[in-house]
mmCIF file of C-alpha atoms and ligand atoms in Angstrom:
data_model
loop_
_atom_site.group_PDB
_atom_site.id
_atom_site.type_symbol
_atom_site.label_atom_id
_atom_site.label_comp_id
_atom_site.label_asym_id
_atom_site.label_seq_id
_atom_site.Cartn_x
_atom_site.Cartn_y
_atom_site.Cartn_z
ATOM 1 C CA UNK A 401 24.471 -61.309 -65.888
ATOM 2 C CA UNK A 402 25.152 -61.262 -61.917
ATOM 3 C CA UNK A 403 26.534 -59.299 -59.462
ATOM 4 C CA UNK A 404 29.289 -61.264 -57.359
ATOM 5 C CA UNK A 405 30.727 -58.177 -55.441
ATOM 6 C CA UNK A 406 30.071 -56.957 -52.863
ATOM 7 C CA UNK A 407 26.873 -59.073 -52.521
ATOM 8 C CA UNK A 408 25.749 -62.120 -55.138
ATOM 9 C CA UNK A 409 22.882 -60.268 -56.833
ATOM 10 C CA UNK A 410 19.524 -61.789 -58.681
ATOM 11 C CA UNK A 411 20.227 -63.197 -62.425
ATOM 12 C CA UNK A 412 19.721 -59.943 -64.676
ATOM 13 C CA UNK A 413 18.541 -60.789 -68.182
ATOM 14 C CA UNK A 414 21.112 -59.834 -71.058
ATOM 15 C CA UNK A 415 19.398 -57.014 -72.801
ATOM 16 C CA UNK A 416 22.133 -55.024 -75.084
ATOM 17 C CA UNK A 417 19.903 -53.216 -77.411
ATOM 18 C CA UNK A 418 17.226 -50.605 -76.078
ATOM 19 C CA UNK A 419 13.256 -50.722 -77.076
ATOM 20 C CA UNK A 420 10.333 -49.588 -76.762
ATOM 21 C CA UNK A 421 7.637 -50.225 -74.226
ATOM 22 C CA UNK A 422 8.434 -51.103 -70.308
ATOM 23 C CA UNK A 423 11.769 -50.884 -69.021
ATOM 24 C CA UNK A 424 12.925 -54.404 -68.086
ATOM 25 C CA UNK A 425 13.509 -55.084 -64.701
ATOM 26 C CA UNK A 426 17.634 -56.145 -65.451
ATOM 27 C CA UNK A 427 17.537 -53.051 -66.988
ATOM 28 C CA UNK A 428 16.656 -51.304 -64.227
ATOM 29 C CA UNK A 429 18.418 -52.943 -61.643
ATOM 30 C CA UNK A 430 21.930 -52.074 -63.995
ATOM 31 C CA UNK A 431 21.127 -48.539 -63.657
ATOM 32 C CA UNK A 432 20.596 -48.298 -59.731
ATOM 33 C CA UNK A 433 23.993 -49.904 -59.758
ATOM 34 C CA UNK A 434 25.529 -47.989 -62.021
ATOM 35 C CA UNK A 435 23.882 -44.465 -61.084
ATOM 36 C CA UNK A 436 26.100 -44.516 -58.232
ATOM 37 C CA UNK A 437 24.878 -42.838 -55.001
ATOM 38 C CA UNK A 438 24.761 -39.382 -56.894
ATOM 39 C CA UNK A 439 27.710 -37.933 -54.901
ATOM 40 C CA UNK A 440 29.079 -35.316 -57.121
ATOM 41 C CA UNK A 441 31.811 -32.491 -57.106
ATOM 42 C CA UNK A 442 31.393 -28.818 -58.318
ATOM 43 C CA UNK A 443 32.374 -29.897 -61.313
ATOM 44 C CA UNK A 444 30.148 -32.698 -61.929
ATOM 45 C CA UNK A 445 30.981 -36.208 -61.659
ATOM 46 C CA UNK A 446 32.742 -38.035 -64.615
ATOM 47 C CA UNK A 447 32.897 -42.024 -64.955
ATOM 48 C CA UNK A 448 34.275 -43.658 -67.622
ATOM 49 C CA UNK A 449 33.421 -46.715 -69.545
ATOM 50 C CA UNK A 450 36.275 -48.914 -71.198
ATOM 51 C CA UNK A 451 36.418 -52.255 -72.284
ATOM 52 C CA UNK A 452 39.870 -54.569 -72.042
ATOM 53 C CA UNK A 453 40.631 -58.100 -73.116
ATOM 54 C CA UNK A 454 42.398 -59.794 -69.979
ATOM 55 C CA UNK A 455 46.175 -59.132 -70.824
ATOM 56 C CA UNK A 456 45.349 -55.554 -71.274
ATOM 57 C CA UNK A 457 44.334 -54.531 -74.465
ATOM 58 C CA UNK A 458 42.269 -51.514 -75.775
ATOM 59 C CA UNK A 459 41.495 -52.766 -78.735
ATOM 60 C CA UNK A 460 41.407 -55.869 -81.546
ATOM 61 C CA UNK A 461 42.512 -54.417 -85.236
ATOM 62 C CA UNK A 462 42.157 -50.654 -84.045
ATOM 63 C CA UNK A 463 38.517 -50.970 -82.724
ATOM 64 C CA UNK A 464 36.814 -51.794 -79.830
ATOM 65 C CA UNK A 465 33.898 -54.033 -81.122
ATOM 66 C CA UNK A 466 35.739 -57.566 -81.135
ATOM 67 C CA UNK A 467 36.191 -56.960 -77.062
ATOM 68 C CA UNK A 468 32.632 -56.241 -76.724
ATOM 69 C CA UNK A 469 29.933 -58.710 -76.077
ATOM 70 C CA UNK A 470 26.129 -58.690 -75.318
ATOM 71 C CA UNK A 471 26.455 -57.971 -71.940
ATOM 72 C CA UNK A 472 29.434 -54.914 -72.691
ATOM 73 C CA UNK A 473 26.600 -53.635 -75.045
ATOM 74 C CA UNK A 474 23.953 -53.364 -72.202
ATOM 75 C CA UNK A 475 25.991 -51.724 -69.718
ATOM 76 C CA UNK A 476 27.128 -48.940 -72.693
ATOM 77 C CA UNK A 477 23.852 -48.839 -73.316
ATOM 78 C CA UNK A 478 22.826 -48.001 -69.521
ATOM 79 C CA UNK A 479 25.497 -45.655 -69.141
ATOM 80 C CA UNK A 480 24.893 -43.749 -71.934
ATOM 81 C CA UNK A 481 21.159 -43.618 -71.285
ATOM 82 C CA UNK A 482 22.423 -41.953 -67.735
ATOM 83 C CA UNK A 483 24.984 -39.143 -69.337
ATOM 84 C CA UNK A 484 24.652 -36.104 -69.860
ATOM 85 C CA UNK A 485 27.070 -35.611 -72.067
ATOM 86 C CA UNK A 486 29.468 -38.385 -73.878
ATOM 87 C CA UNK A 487 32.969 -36.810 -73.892
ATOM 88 C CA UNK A 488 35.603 -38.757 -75.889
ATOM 89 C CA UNK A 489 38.657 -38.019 -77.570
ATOM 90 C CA UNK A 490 39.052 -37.491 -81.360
ATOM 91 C CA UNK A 491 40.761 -40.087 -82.268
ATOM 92 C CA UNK A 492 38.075 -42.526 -80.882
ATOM 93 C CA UNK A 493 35.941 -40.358 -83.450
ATOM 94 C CA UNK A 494 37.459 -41.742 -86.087
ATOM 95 C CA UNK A 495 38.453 -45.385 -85.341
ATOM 96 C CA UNK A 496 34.788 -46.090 -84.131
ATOM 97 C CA UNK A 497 33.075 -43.693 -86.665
ATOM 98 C CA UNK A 498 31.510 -41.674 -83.725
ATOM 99 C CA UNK A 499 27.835 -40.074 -85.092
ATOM 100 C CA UNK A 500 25.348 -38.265 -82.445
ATOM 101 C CA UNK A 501 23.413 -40.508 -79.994
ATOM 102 C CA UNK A 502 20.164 -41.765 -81.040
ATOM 103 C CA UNK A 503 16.964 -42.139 -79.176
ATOM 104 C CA UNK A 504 16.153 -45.439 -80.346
ATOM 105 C CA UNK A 505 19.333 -46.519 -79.177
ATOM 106 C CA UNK A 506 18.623 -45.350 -75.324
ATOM 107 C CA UNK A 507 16.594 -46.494 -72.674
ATOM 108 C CA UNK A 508 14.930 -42.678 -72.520
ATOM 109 C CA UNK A 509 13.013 -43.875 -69.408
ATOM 110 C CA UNK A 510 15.998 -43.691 -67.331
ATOM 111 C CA UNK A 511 16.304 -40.283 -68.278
ATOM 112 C CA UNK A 512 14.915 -37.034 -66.475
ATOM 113 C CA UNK A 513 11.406 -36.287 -67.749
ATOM 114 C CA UNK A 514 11.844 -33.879 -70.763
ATOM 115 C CA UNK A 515 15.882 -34.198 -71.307
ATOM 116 C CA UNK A 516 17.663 -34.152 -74.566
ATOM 117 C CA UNK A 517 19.552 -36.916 -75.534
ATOM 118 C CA UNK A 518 23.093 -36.667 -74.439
ATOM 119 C CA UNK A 519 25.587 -34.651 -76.644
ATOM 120 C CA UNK A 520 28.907 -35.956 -78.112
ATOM 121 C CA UNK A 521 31.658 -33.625 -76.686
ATOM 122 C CA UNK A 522 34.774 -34.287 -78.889
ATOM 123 C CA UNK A 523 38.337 -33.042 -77.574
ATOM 124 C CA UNK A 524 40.598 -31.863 -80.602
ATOM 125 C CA UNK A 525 43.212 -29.998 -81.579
ATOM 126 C CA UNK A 526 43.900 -30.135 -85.123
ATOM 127 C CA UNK A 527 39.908 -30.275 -85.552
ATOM 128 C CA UNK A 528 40.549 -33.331 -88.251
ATOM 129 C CA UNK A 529 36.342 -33.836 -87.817
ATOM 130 C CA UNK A 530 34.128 -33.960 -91.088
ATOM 131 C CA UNK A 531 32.209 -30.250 -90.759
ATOM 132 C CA UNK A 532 29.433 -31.890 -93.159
ATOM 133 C CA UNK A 533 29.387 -35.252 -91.241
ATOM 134 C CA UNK A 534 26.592 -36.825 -89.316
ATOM 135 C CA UNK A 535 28.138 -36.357 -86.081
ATOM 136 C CA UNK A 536 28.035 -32.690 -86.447
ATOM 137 C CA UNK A 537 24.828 -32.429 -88.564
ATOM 138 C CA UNK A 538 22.925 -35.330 -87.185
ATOM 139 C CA UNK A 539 22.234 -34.390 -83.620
ATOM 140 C CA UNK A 540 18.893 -33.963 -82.212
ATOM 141 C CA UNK A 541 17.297 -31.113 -80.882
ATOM 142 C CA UNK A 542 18.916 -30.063 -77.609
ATOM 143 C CA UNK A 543 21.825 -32.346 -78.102
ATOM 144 C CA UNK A 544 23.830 -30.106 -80.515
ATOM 145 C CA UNK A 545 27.560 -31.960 -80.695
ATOM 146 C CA UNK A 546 30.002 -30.012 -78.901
ATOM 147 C CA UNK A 547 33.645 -29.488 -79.875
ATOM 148 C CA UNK A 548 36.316 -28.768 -77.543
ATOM 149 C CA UNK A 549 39.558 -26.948 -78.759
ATOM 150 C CA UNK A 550 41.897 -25.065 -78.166
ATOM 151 C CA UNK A 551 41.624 -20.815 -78.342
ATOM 152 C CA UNK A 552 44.592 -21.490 -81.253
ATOM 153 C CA UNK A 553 42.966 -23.825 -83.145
ATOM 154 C CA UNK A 554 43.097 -23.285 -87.574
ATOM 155 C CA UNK A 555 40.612 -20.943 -87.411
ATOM 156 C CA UNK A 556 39.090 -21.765 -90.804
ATOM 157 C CA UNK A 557 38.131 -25.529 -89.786
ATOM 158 C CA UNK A 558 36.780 -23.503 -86.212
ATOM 159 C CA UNK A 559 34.255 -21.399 -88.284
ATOM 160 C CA UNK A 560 33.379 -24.513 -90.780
ATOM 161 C CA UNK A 561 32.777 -26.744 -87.754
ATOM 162 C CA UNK A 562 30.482 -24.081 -85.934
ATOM 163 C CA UNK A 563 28.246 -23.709 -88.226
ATOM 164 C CA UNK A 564 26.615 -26.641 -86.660
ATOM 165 C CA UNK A 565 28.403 -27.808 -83.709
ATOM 166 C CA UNK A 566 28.662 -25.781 -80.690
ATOM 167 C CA UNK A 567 32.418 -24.923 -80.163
ATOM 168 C CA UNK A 568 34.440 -24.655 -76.729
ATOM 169 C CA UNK A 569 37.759 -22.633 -76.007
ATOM 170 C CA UNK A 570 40.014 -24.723 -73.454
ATOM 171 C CA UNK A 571 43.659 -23.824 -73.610
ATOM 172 C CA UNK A 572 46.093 -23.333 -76.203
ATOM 173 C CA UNK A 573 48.244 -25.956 -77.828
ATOM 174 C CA UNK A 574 46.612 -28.713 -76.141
ATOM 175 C CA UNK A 575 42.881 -28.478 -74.546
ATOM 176 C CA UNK A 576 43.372 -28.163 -70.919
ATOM 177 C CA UNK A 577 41.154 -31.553 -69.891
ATOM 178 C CA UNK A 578 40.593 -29.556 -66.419
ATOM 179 C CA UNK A 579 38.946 -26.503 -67.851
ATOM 180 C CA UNK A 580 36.941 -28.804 -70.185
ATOM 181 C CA UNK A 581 35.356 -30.635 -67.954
ATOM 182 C CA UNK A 582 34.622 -26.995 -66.030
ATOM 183 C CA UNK A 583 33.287 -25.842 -69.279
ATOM 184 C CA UNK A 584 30.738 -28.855 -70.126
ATOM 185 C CA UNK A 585 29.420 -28.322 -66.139
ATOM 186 C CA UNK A 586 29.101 -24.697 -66.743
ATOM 187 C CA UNK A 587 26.977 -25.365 -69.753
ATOM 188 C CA UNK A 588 24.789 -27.640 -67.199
ATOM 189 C CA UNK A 589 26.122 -31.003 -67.817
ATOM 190 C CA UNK A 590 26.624 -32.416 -64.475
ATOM 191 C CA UNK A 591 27.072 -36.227 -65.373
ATOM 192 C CA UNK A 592 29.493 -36.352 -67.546
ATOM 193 C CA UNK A 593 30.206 -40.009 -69.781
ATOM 194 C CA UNK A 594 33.654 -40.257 -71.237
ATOM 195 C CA UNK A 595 34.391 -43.071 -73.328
ATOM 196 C CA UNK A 596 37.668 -43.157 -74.357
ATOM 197 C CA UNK A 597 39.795 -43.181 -75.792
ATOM 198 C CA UNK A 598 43.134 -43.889 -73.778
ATOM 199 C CA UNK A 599 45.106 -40.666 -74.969
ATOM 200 C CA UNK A 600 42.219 -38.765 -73.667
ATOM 201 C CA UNK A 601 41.747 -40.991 -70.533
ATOM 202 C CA UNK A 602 45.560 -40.550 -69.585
ATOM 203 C CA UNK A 603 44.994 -36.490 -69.193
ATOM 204 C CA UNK A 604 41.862 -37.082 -67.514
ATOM 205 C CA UNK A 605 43.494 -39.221 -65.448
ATOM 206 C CA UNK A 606 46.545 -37.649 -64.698
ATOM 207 C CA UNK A 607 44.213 -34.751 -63.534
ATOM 208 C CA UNK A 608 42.634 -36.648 -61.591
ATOM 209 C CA UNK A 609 39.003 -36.056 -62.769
ATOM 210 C CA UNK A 610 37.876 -39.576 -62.936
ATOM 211 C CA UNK A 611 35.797 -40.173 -59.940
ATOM 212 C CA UNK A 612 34.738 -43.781 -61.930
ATOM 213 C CA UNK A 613 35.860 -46.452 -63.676
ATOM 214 C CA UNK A 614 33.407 -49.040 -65.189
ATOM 215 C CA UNK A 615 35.815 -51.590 -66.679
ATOM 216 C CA UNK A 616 34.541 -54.935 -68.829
ATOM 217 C CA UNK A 617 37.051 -57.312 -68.968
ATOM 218 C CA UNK A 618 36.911 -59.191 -71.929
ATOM 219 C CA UNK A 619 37.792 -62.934 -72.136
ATOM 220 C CA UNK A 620 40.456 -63.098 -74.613
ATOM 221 C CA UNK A 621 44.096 -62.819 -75.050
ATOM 222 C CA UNK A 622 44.530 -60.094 -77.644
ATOM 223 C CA UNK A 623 48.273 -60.112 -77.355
ATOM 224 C CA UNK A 624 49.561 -57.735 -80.457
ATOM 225 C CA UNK A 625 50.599 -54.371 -80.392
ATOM 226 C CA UNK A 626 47.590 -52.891 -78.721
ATOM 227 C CA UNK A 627 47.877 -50.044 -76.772
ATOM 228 C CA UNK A 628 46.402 -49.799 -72.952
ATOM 229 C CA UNK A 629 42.990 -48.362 -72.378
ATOM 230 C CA UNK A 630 45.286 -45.328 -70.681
ATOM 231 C CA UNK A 631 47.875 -43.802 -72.582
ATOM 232 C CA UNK A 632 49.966 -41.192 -70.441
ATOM 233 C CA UNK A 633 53.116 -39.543 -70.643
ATOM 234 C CA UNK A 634 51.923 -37.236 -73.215
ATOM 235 C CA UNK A 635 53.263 -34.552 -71.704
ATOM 236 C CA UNK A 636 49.573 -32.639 -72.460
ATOM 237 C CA UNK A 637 49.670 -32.042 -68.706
ATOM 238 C CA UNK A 638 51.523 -29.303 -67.064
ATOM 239 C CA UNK A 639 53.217 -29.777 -63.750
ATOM 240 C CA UNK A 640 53.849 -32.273 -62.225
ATOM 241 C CA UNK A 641 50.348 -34.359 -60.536
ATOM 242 C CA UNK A 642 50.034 -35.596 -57.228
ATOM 243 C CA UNK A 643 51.357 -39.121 -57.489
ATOM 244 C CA UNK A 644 53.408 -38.485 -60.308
ATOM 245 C CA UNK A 645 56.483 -41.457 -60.677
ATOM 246 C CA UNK A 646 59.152 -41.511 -63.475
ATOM 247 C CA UNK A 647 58.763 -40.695 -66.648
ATOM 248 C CA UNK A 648 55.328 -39.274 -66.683
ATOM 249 C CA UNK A 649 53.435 -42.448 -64.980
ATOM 250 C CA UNK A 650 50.680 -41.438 -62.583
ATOM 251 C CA UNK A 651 49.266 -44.105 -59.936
ATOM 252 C CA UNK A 652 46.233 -43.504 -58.106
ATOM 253 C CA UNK A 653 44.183 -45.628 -55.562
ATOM 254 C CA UNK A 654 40.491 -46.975 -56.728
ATOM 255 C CA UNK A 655 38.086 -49.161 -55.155
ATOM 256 C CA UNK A 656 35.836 -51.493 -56.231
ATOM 257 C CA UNK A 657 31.949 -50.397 -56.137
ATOM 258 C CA UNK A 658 30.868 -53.480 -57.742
ATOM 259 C CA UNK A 659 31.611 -56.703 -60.141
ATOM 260 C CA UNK A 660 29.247 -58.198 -62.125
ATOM 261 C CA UNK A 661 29.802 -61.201 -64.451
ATOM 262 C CA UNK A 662 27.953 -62.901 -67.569
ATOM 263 C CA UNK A 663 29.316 -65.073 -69.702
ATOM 264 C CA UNK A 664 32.785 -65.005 -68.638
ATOM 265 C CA UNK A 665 32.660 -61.440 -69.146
ATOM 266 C CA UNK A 666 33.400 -59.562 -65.934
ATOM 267 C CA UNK A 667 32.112 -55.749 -65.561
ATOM 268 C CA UNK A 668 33.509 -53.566 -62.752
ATOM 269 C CA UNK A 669 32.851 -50.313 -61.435
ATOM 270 C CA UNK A 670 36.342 -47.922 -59.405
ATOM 271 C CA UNK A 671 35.676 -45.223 -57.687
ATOM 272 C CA UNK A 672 38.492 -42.892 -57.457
ATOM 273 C CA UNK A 673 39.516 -43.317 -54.059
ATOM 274 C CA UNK A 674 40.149 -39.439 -53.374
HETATM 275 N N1 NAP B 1466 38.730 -50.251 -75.251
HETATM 276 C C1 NAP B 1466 37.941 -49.194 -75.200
HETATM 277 O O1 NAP B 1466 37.003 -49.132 -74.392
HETATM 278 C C2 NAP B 1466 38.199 -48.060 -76.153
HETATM 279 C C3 NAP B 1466 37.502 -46.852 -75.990
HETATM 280 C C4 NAP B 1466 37.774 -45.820 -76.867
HETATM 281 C C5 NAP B 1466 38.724 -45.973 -77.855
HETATM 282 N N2 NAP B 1466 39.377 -47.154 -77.975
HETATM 283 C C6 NAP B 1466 40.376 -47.337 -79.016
HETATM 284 O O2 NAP B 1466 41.420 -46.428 -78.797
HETATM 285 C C7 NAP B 1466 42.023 -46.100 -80.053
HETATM 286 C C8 NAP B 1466 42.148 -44.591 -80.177
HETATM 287 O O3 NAP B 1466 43.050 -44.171 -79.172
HETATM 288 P P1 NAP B 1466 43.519 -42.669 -78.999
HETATM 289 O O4 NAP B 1466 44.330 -42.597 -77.767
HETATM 290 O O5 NAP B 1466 44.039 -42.135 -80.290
HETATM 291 O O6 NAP B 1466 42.111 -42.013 -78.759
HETATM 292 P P2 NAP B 1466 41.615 -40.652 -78.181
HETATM 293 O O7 NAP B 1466 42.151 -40.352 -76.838
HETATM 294 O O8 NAP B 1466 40.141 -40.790 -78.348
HETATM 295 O O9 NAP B 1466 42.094 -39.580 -79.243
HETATM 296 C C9 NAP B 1466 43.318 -38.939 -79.235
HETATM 297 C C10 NAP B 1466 43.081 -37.657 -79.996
HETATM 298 O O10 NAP B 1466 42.157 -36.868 -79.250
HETATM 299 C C11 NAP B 1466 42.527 -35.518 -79.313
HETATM 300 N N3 NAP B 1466 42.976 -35.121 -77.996
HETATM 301 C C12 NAP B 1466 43.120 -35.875 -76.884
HETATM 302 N N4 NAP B 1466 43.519 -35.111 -75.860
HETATM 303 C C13 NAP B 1466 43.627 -33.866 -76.331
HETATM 304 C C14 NAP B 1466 43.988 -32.623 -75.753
HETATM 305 N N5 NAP B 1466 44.322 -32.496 -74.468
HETATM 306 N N6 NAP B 1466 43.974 -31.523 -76.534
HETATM 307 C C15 NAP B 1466 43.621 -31.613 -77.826
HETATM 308 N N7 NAP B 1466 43.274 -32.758 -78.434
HETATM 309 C C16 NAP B 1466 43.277 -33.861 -77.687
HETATM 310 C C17 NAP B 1466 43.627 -35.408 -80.330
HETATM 311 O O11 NAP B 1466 42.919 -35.254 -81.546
HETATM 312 P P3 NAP B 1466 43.432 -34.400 -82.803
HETATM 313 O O12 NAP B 1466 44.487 -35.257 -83.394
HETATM 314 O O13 NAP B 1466 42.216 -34.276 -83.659
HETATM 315 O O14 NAP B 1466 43.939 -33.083 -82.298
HETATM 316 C C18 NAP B 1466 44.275 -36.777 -80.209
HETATM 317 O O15 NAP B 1466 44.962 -37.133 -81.393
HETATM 318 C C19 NAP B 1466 41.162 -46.710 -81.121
HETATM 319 O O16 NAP B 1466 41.756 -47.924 -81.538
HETATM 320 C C20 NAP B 1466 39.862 -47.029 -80.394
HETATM 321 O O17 NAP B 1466 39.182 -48.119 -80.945
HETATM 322 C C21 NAP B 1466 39.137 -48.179 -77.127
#
């Protein structure tokens, strides 16, 4: 892996799966480039990592996997390694069989001294989520899975869920994605890692509360009937948003941080340009 933008960069060793032991130096060097400068807002700063195949798809056969590679791998890896908190939508849950994050699985030395691993923060409204599965059960100490719903959600699935998840009230109907994210940087999460899935993205995105983008590009032509790694138009956001165009389509300026590329893989990092 390389970095061609905005300066050619030093040949970073592929590494996708964390370890044990030292912290390789490619390692490192990812996430410096990836931890941003640090900027944040009041209500934390949110990035989001998505992968794409080059004519736009989100997914191959209703997962992400066959887009992925060893170099995707490392920089989810990284990422994840630098959240606070993993936010994703529920139906990403399901199609990728979402469970709590797992220490082997992180490069703990890039985070704080004495941090929990990062919680999973899934949105929902029906609350269609096992209440006996691993995700809820499973988590680690101090990373107790978070579920955020609405104030009218079935109640009975609300009090089966919080018997071991940690449940938050945004909205009725529909979680308000605004006074979500509010919520998870009230409870102290201040870098906040959403991963999908595209109906999620859209609201966050029509919101405007993605400050980043990091975007793999994945060398194939999925063609299909695919969906785009942001779905909007849901409606799930009142009022119209700055930007707004026809039928529910929001456009909004990003620049590019950075490009890096390995194996015909290309991995780029927007910064919302507000
Ligand atoms: N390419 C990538 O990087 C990537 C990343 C992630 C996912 N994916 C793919 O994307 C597909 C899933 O897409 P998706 O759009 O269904 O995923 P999604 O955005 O993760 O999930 C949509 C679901 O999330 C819940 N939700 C979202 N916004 C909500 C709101 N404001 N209020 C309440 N609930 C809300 C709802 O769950 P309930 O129905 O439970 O209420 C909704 O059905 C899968 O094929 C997955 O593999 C791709």
């Amino acid at each position: 892996m390389r970095q061609i933008y905005p300066v050619q960069g030093p040949e970073l060793q592929v590494v996708p799966k964390a370890g044990l032991g030292a912290l390789p130096a490619a390692v490192s060097e990812l996430a410096r480039l990836y931890r941003g400068d640090g900027q944040s807002h009041q209500r934390g700063w949110l990035q989001a990592n998505m992968v794409a195949s080059v004519d736009g798809a989100a997914s191959l056969g209703g997962r992400s996997g066959g887009l992925s590679g060893p170099g995707d791998r490392m920089v989810f890896t990284v990422l994840r390694s630098l959240a606070d908190v993993i936010l994703v939508g529920a139906g990403t849950v399901r199609a990728e069989r979402y469970r709590p994050a797992q220490g082997a699985e992180l490069w703990q030395q890039l985070r704080p001294p004495g941090a929990p691993l990062p919680a999973i923060a899934v949105v929902t409204a029906r609350l269609d989520v096992d209440p006996a599965g691993q995700l809820l059960t499973g988590a680690a100490t101090g990373a107790q899975t978070i579920v955020v719903t609405t104030a009218d959600a079935p109640p009975d699935r609300k009090a089966a869920i919080a018997r071991h998840a940690r449940i938050v009230e945004a909205g009725q109907g529909q979680v308000d994605v605004s006074a979500a994210v509010a919520a998870l940087h009230g409870l102290g999460y201040s870098r906040i890692l959403c991963e999908g899935g595209p109906g999620l993205l859209g609201q966050l995105a029509q919101a405007g509360l993605i400050d980043e983008l990091c975007l793999t590009t994945s060398p194939v032509f999925a063609s299909g009937p695919a969906g785009r790694i942001v779905r909007s138009g849901s409606g799930q956001v009142t009022g119209p948003p700055a930007g707004a165009t026809a039928a529910g389509a929001t456009t909004a300026r990003l620049s590019l941080a950075h490009l890096l590329t390995d194996e015909d893989y290309l991995f780029s990092r927007y910064r919302s340009a507000t």
